[in-house]
Amino acid sequence: MSEPLFLFSLPRAGSTLTQRLLAAHPAICSTAEPWILLSLFHALDKASFAEYNATAARRAVSEFCAELPGGAAQYRAEAARMAARLYNAAAEDGARYFLDKTPRYALIAEEILAAFPEARILLLWRNPLAVAASMIRSFSAGCWNLHHFHVDLFEGLDSLCRVYSRHPERFHVLRYEDLVRNCAATLRPVFAYLDLPDDPGVADRFGAVRFAGSMGDKTGTRAYADVTCARRETWPEVFATPLRRRWARRYLNWLGEERLALMGYSQSALRAALEAEPMRLRHIAPDVARMAYGALDRRLNLTVLRARRAERAGGAPLFPLS
């Protein structure tokens, strides 16, 4: 039976490249991002948007769990057993591991550690400003769009930092920058952590690895037939305008020295690289409009979330349906 193997990261952190490299090893198989654990674990304690009343569903599941002999822990354990059976069903014959690479698992990292106490877990870091720059370039053709990824850049990253600081022994950590600089040297300890023989040939074979399904990074799959194609970092160029540089400075301040050091980066070095890029006067008008829209959209979403929290606390719904 294949063992579950998890790869935690933010979106655009190089997780698809890492997934394809690992899946080139004969003992590891994977599919496009499964996402199967998000709804199962979110059902207990996270607000969600759905056609049905997600708040009522969360309350119902929580009340049902209260009737179980083992409570919520039993629910999560049973969900984990179901997921393990599905992973095994999706795995190729002879594969020791099934790799689940779902970046949004950053939001439920603590729950996954609790539900899969024996699972091997890889944690992939990338310079957060490079992650943000890749989101802008990959998903919006260079136009400002980071309000769509607030949950990843803030909540997801904070969640990964917190769970790693609490349980460092559960993770094998690697960095995207090290992977593209020296793939073989970075993957060798990964395979050792997984009790697998080293396989330097994965860097030659990963270009043939493809995953069915629409989820995951299709741009990187098309662009990176060779690991070295991903080597050059040009993130400072994306933030070389007044408004974007202001956002990047604030983001670095929010990240702080402690979080960045935990990830293996220097706040002062990132700030120096940011400020060294010559300023350009472009994207200003569309950035103003998109940032204003993003701020308004986030404010409206926060209002809805506060209303749901008030309803969960026992108050009357602030936005009744009738």
PDB file of N, CA, C and O in Angstrom, residues 16-67:
ATOM      1  N   THR A  16       5.158  22.711  -8.416  1.00  0.00           N
ATOM      2  CA  THR A  16       4.914  21.820  -9.547  1.00  0.00           C
ATOM      3  C   THR A  16       6.225  21.291 -10.107  1.00  0.00           C
ATOM      4  O   THR A  16       6.327  20.106 -10.470  1.00  0.00           O
ATOM      5  N   LEU A  17       7.242  22.143 -10.181  1.00  0.00           N
ATOM      6  CA  LEU A  17       8.566  21.683 -10.604  1.00  0.00           C
ATOM      7  C   LEU A  17       9.077  20.602  -9.656  1.00  0.00           C
ATOM      8  O   LEU A  17       9.556  19.545 -10.095  1.00  0.00           O
ATOM      9  N   THR A  18       8.952  20.845  -8.361  1.00  0.00           N
ATOM     10  CA  THR A  18       9.395  19.861  -7.370  1.00  0.00           C
ATOM     11  C   THR A  18       8.587  18.579  -7.483  1.00  0.00           C
ATOM     12  O   THR A  18       9.136  17.462  -7.416  1.00  0.00           O
ATOM     13  N   GLN A  19       7.285  18.712  -7.662  1.00  0.00           N
ATOM     14  CA  GLN A  19       6.410  17.544  -7.804  1.00  0.00           C
ATOM     15  C   GLN A  19       6.825  16.700  -9.007  1.00  0.00           C
ATOM     16  O   GLN A  19       6.895  15.460  -8.922  1.00  0.00           O
ATOM     17  N   ARG A  20       7.094  17.335 -10.129  1.00  0.00           N
ATOM     18  CA  ARG A  20       7.472  16.591 -11.328  1.00  0.00           C
ATOM     19  C   ARG A  20       8.824  15.906 -11.159  1.00  0.00           C
ATOM     20  O   ARG A  20       9.021  14.771 -11.627  1.00  0.00           O
ATOM     21  N   LEU A  21       9.752  16.580 -10.487  1.00  0.00           N
ATOM     22  CA  LEU A  21      11.051  15.955 -10.230  1.00  0.00           C
ATOM     23  C   LEU A  21      10.892  14.718  -9.348  1.00  0.00           C
ATOM     24  O   LEU A  21      11.474  13.666  -9.620  1.00  0.00           O
ATOM     25  N   LEU A  22      10.094  14.842  -8.289  1.00  0.00           N
ATOM     26  CA  LEU A  22       9.904  13.711  -7.387  1.00  0.00           C
ATOM     27  C   LEU A  22       9.150  12.577  -8.081  1.00  0.00           C
ATOM     28  O   LEU A  22       9.465  11.394  -7.883  1.00  0.00           O
ATOM     29  N   ALA A  23       8.146  12.928  -8.889  1.00  0.00           N
ATOM     30  CA  ALA A  23       7.359  11.898  -9.566  1.00  0.00           C
ATOM     31  C   ALA A  23       8.151  11.180 -10.645  1.00  0.00           C
ATOM     32  O   ALA A  23       7.711  10.124 -11.135  1.00  0.00           O
ATOM     33  N   ALA A  24       9.300  11.725 -11.026  1.00  0.00           N
ATOM     34  CA  ALA A  24      10.170  11.026 -11.977  1.00  0.00           C
ATOM     35  C   ALA A  24      10.905   9.865 -11.318  1.00  0.00           C
ATOM     36  O   ALA A  24      11.494   9.034 -12.008  1.00  0.00           O
ATOM     37  N   HIS A  25      10.902   9.833  -9.979  1.00  0.00           N
ATOM     38  CA  HIS A  25      11.489   8.701  -9.260  1.00  0.00           C
ATOM     39  C   HIS A  25      10.506   7.526  -9.343  1.00  0.00           C
ATOM     40  O   HIS A  25       9.307   7.709  -9.127  1.00  0.00           O
ATOM     41  N   PRO A  26      10.960   6.322  -9.621  1.00  0.00           N
ATOM     42  CA  PRO A  26      10.030   5.194  -9.788  1.00  0.00           C
ATOM     43  C   PRO A  26       9.244   4.825  -8.537  1.00  0.00           C
ATOM     44  O   PRO A  26       8.207   4.162  -8.639  1.00  0.00           O
ATOM     45  N   ALA A  27       9.672   5.270  -7.360  1.00  0.00           N
ATOM     46  CA  ALA A  27       8.972   4.923  -6.123  1.00  0.00           C
ATOM     47  C   ALA A  27       7.930   5.957  -5.723  1.00  0.00           C
ATOM     48  O   ALA A  27       7.256   5.789  -4.707  1.00  0.00           O
ATOM     49  N   ILE A  28       7.781   7.046  -6.509  1.00  0.00           N
ATOM     50  CA  ILE A  28       6.857   8.122  -6.164  1.00  0.00           C
ATOM     51  C   ILE A  28       5.912   8.367  -7.327  1.00  0.00           C
ATOM     52  O   ILE A  28       6.349   8.501  -8.472  1.00  0.00           O
ATOM     53  N   CYS A  29       4.624   8.427  -7.052  1.00  0.00           N
ATOM     54  CA  CYS A  29       3.665   8.800  -8.079  1.00  0.00           C
ATOM     55  C   CYS A  29       2.810   9.951  -7.558  1.00  0.00           C
ATOM     56  O   CYS A  29       2.749  10.202  -6.354  1.00  0.00           O
ATOM     57  N   SER A  30       2.155  10.633  -8.470  1.00  0.00           N
ATOM     58  CA  SER A  30       1.363  11.794  -8.084  1.00  0.00           C
ATOM     59  C   SER A  30       0.333  12.072  -9.166  1.00  0.00           C
ATOM     60  O   SER A  30       0.343  11.454 -10.236  1.00  0.00           O
ATOM     61  N   THR A  31      -0.571  12.976  -8.879  1.00  0.00           N
ATOM     62  CA  THR A  31      -1.543  13.463  -9.855  1.00  0.00           C
ATOM     63  C   THR A  31      -1.595  14.985  -9.720  1.00  0.00           C
ATOM     64  O   THR A  31      -0.967  15.573  -8.843  1.00  0.00           O
ATOM     65  N   ALA A  32      -2.385  15.620 -10.576  1.00  0.00           N
ATOM     66  CA  ALA A  32      -2.630  17.050 -10.402  1.00  0.00           C
ATOM     67  C   ALA A  32      -3.232  17.288  -9.016  1.00  0.00           C
ATOM     68  O   ALA A  32      -3.751  16.379  -8.384  1.00  0.00           O
ATOM     69  N   GLU A  33      -3.155  18.508  -8.529  1.00  0.00           N
ATOM     70  CA  GLU A  33      -3.531  18.837  -7.154  1.00  0.00           C
ATOM     71  C   GLU A  33      -4.862  18.195  -6.740  1.00  0.00           C
ATOM     72  O   GLU A  33      -5.906  18.510  -7.307  1.00  0.00           O
ATOM     73  N   PRO A  34      -4.873  17.308  -5.731  1.00  0.00           N
ATOM     74  CA  PRO A  34      -6.117  16.626  -5.344  1.00  0.00           C
ATOM     75  C   PRO A  34      -7.119  17.511  -4.597  1.00  0.00           C
ATOM     76  O   PRO A  34      -8.327  17.363  -4.789  1.00  0.00           O
ATOM     77  N   TRP A  35      -6.659  18.351  -3.669  1.00  0.00           N
ATOM     78  CA  TRP A  35      -7.523  19.247  -2.891  1.00  0.00           C
ATOM     79  C   TRP A  35      -8.505  18.495  -1.984  1.00  0.00           C
ATOM     80  O   TRP A  35      -9.371  19.116  -1.366  1.00  0.00           O
ATOM     81  N   ILE A  36      -8.445  17.184  -1.861  1.00  0.00           N
ATOM     82  CA  ILE A  36      -9.531  16.443  -1.223  1.00  0.00           C
ATOM     83  C   ILE A  36      -9.654  16.714   0.272  1.00  0.00           C
ATOM     84  O   ILE A  36     -10.739  16.564   0.851  1.00  0.00           O
ATOM     85  N   LEU A  37      -8.572  17.121   0.935  1.00  0.00           N
ATOM     86  CA  LEU A  37      -8.625  17.310   2.383  1.00  0.00           C
ATOM     87  C   LEU A  37      -9.165  18.670   2.793  1.00  0.00           C
ATOM     88  O   LEU A  37      -9.581  18.850   3.938  1.00  0.00           O
ATOM     89  N   LEU A  38      -9.177  19.624   1.878  1.00  0.00           N
ATOM     90  CA  LEU A  38      -9.586  20.984   2.249  1.00  0.00           C
ATOM     91  C   LEU A  38     -11.020  21.024   2.760  1.00  0.00           C
ATOM     92  O   LEU A  38     -11.293  21.545   3.842  1.00  0.00           O
ATOM     93  N   SER A  39     -11.956  20.505   1.989  1.00  0.00           N
ATOM     94  CA  SER A  39     -13.352  20.588   2.413  1.00  0.00           C
ATOM     95  C   SER A  39     -13.614  19.719   3.637  1.00  0.00           C
ATOM     96  O   SER A  39     -14.430  20.069   4.495  1.00  0.00           O
ATOM     97  N   LEU A  40     -12.915  18.580   3.743  1.00  0.00           N
ATOM     98  CA  LEU A  40     -13.123  17.697   4.892  1.00  0.00           C
ATOM     99  C   LEU A  40     -12.704  18.359   6.193  1.00  0.00           C
ATOM    100  O   LEU A  40     -13.406  18.284   7.210  1.00  0.00           O
ATOM    101  N   PHE A  41     -11.549  19.022   6.198  1.00  0.00           N
ATOM    102  CA  PHE A  41     -11.053  19.635   7.423  1.00  0.00           C
ATOM    103  C   PHE A  41     -11.631  21.033   7.642  1.00  0.00           C
ATOM    104  O   PHE A  41     -11.803  21.466   8.778  1.00  0.00           O
ATOM    105  N   HIS A  42     -11.925  21.751   6.567  1.00  0.00           N
ATOM    106  CA  HIS A  42     -12.545  23.071   6.707  1.00  0.00           C
ATOM    107  C   HIS A  42     -13.955  22.970   7.280  1.00  0.00           C
ATOM    108  O   HIS A  42     -14.461  23.929   7.855  1.00  0.00           O
ATOM    109  N   ALA A  43     -14.577  21.804   7.102  1.00  0.00           N
ATOM    110  CA  ALA A  43     -15.966  21.654   7.546  1.00  0.00           C
ATOM    111  C   ALA A  43     -16.118  21.850   9.048  1.00  0.00           C
ATOM    112  O   ALA A  43     -17.215  22.149   9.528  1.00  0.00           O
ATOM    113  N   LEU A  44     -15.032  21.725   9.802  1.00  0.00           N
ATOM    114  CA  LEU A  44     -15.126  21.839  11.254  1.00  0.00           C
ATOM    115  C   LEU A  44     -14.964  23.262  11.777  1.00  0.00           C
ATOM    116  O   LEU A  44     -15.581  23.638  12.760  1.00  0.00           O
ATOM    117  N   ASP A  45     -14.106  24.055  11.142  1.00  0.00           N
ATOM    118  CA  ASP A  45     -13.780  25.317  11.811  1.00  0.00           C
ATOM    119  C   ASP A  45     -13.456  26.481  10.881  1.00  0.00           C
ATOM    120  O   ASP A  45     -12.934  27.486  11.331  1.00  0.00           O
ATOM    121  N   LYS A  46     -13.739  26.380   9.592  1.00  0.00           N
ATOM    122  CA  LYS A  46     -13.436  27.482   8.700  1.00  0.00           C
ATOM    123  C   LYS A  46     -14.705  27.953   7.998  1.00  0.00           C
ATOM    124  O   LYS A  46     -15.577  27.148   7.654  1.00  0.00           O
ATOM    125  N   ALA A  47     -14.794  29.273   7.768  1.00  0.00           N
ATOM    126  CA  ALA A  47     -15.906  29.813   6.982  1.00  0.00           C
ATOM    127  C   ALA A  47     -15.649  29.550   5.511  1.00  0.00           C
ATOM    128  O   ALA A  47     -14.535  29.674   5.036  1.00  0.00           O
ATOM    129  N   SER A  48     -16.692  29.167   4.783  1.00  0.00           N
ATOM    130  CA  SER A  48     -16.565  28.868   3.362  1.00  0.00           C
ATOM    131  C   SER A  48     -17.729  29.503   2.611  1.00  0.00           C
ATOM    132  O   SER A  48     -18.760  29.824   3.190  1.00  0.00           O
ATOM    133  N   PHE A  49     -17.534  29.663   1.294  1.00  0.00           N
ATOM    134  CA  PHE A  49     -18.600  30.144   0.444  1.00  0.00           C
ATOM    135  C   PHE A  49     -19.186  28.951  -0.309  1.00  0.00           C
ATOM    136  O   PHE A  49     -18.465  28.145  -0.877  1.00  0.00           O
ATOM    137  N   ALA A  50     -20.495  28.803  -0.290  1.00  0.00           N
ATOM    138  CA  ALA A  50     -21.144  27.689  -0.963  1.00  0.00           C
ATOM    139  C   ALA A  50     -22.582  28.059  -1.253  1.00  0.00           C
ATOM    140  O   ALA A  50     -23.122  29.019  -0.701  1.00  0.00           O
ATOM    141  N   GLU A  51     -23.221  27.286  -2.152  1.00  0.00           N
ATOM    142  CA  GLU A  51     -24.612  27.531  -2.463  1.00  0.00           C
ATOM    143  C   GLU A  51     -25.503  27.224  -1.264  1.00  0.00           C
ATOM    144  O   GLU A  51     -26.532  27.848  -1.073  1.00  0.00           O
ATOM    145  N   TYR A  52     -25.125  26.224  -0.478  1.00  0.00           N
ATOM    146  CA  TYR A  52     -25.849  25.952   0.752  1.00  0.00           C
ATOM    147  C   TYR A  52     -25.283  26.836   1.865  1.00  0.00           C
ATOM    148  O   TYR A  52     -24.275  27.531   1.673  1.00  0.00           O
ATOM    149  N   ASN A  53     -25.890  26.812   3.022  1.00  0.00           N
ATOM    150  CA  ASN A  53     -25.448  27.618   4.152  1.00  0.00           C
ATOM    151  C   ASN A  53     -24.225  26.945   4.788  1.00  0.00           C
ATOM    152  O   ASN A  53     -24.348  25.997   5.563  1.00  0.00           O
ATOM    153  N   ALA A  54     -23.029  27.431   4.437  1.00  0.00           N
ATOM    154  CA  ALA A  54     -21.803  26.796   4.909  1.00  0.00           C
ATOM    155  C   ALA A  54     -21.649  26.934   6.421  1.00  0.00           C
ATOM    156  O   ALA A  54     -21.072  26.055   7.076  1.00  0.00           O
ATOM    157  N   THR A  55     -22.146  28.026   6.972  1.00  0.00           N
ATOM    158  CA  THR A  55     -22.069  28.197   8.427  1.00  0.00           C
ATOM    159  C   THR A  55     -22.913  27.157   9.145  1.00  0.00           C
ATOM    160  O   THR A  55     -22.482  26.551  10.138  1.00  0.00           O
ATOM    161  N   ALA A  56     -24.106  26.926   8.635  1.00  0.00           N
ATOM    162  CA  ALA A  56     -24.960  25.894   9.226  1.00  0.00           C
ATOM    163  C   ALA A  56     -24.335  24.508   9.060  1.00  0.00           C
ATOM    164  O   ALA A  56     -24.407  23.672   9.963  1.00  0.00           O
ATOM    165  N   ALA A  57     -23.717  24.272   7.914  1.00  0.00           N
ATOM    166  CA  ALA A  57     -23.065  22.979   7.685  1.00  0.00           C
ATOM    167  C   ALA A  57     -21.925  22.772   8.674  1.00  0.00           C
ATOM    168  O   ALA A  57     -21.747  21.673   9.218  1.00  0.00           O
ATOM    169  N   ARG A  58     -21.135  23.817   8.917  1.00  0.00           N
ATOM    170  CA  ARG A  58     -20.042  23.700   9.872  1.00  0.00           C
ATOM    171  C   ARG A  58     -20.577  23.384  11.259  1.00  0.00           C
ATOM    172  O   ARG A  58     -20.033  22.530  11.967  1.00  0.00           O
ATOM    173  N   ARG A  59     -21.662  24.073  11.643  1.00  0.00           N
ATOM    174  CA  ARG A  59     -22.246  23.816  12.951  1.00  0.00           C
ATOM    175  C   ARG A  59     -22.764  22.379  13.042  1.00  0.00           C
ATOM    176  O   ARG A  59     -22.569  21.687  14.044  1.00  0.00           O
ATOM    177  N   ALA A  60     -23.413  21.906  11.971  1.00  0.00           N
ATOM    178  CA  ALA A  60     -23.966  20.550  11.979  1.00  0.00           C
ATOM    179  C   ALA A  60     -22.862  19.499  12.088  1.00  0.00           C
ATOM    180  O   ALA A  60     -22.984  18.531  12.858  1.00  0.00           O
ATOM    181  N   VAL A  61     -21.785  19.682  11.320  1.00  0.00           N
ATOM    182  CA  VAL A  61     -20.680  18.717  11.378  1.00  0.00           C
ATOM    183  C   VAL A  61     -20.038  18.735  12.761  1.00  0.00           C
ATOM    184  O   VAL A  61     -19.708  17.684  13.325  1.00  0.00           O
ATOM    185  N   SER A  62     -19.865  19.926  13.333  1.00  0.00           N
ATOM    186  CA  SER A  62     -19.271  20.025  14.668  1.00  0.00           C
ATOM    187  C   SER A  62     -20.147  19.345  15.715  1.00  0.00           C
ATOM    188  O   SER A  62     -19.647  18.657  16.612  1.00  0.00           O
ATOM    189  N   GLU A  63     -21.473  19.545  15.596  1.00  0.00           N
ATOM    190  CA  GLU A  63     -22.381  18.900  16.551  1.00  0.00           C
ATOM    191  C   GLU A  63     -22.378  17.383  16.375  1.00  0.00           C
ATOM    192  O   GLU A  63     -22.463  16.632  17.350  1.00  0.00           O
ATOM    193  N   PHE A  64     -22.280  16.933  15.123  1.00  0.00           N
ATOM    194  CA  PHE A  64     -22.186  15.493  14.880  1.00  0.00           C
ATOM    195  C   PHE A  64     -20.908  14.923  15.495  1.00  0.00           C
ATOM    196  O   PHE A  64     -20.930  13.863  16.134  1.00  0.00           O
ATOM    197  N   CYS A  65     -19.806  15.650  15.329  1.00  0.00           N
ATOM    198  CA  CYS A  65     -18.532  15.194  15.891  1.00  0.00           C
ATOM    199  C   CYS A  65     -18.601  15.125  17.421  1.00  0.00           C
ATOM    200  O   CYS A  65     -17.956  14.267  18.040  1.00  0.00           O
ATOM    201  N   ALA A  66     -19.383  16.025  18.018  1.00  0.00           N
ATOM    202  CA  ALA A  66     -19.515  16.006  19.476  1.00  0.00           C
ATOM    203  C   ALA A  66     -20.179  14.718  19.965  1.00  0.00           C
ATOM    204  O   ALA A  66     -20.007  14.325  21.130  1.00  0.00           O
ATOM    205  N   GLU A  67     -20.930  14.057  19.088  1.00  0.00           N
ATOM    206  CA  GLU A  67     -21.585  12.803  19.455  1.00  0.00           C
ATOM    207  C   GLU A  67     -20.692  11.588  19.246  1.00  0.00           C
ATOM    208  O   GLU A  67     -20.999  10.491  19.702  1.00  0.00           O
TER     209      GLU A  67
END
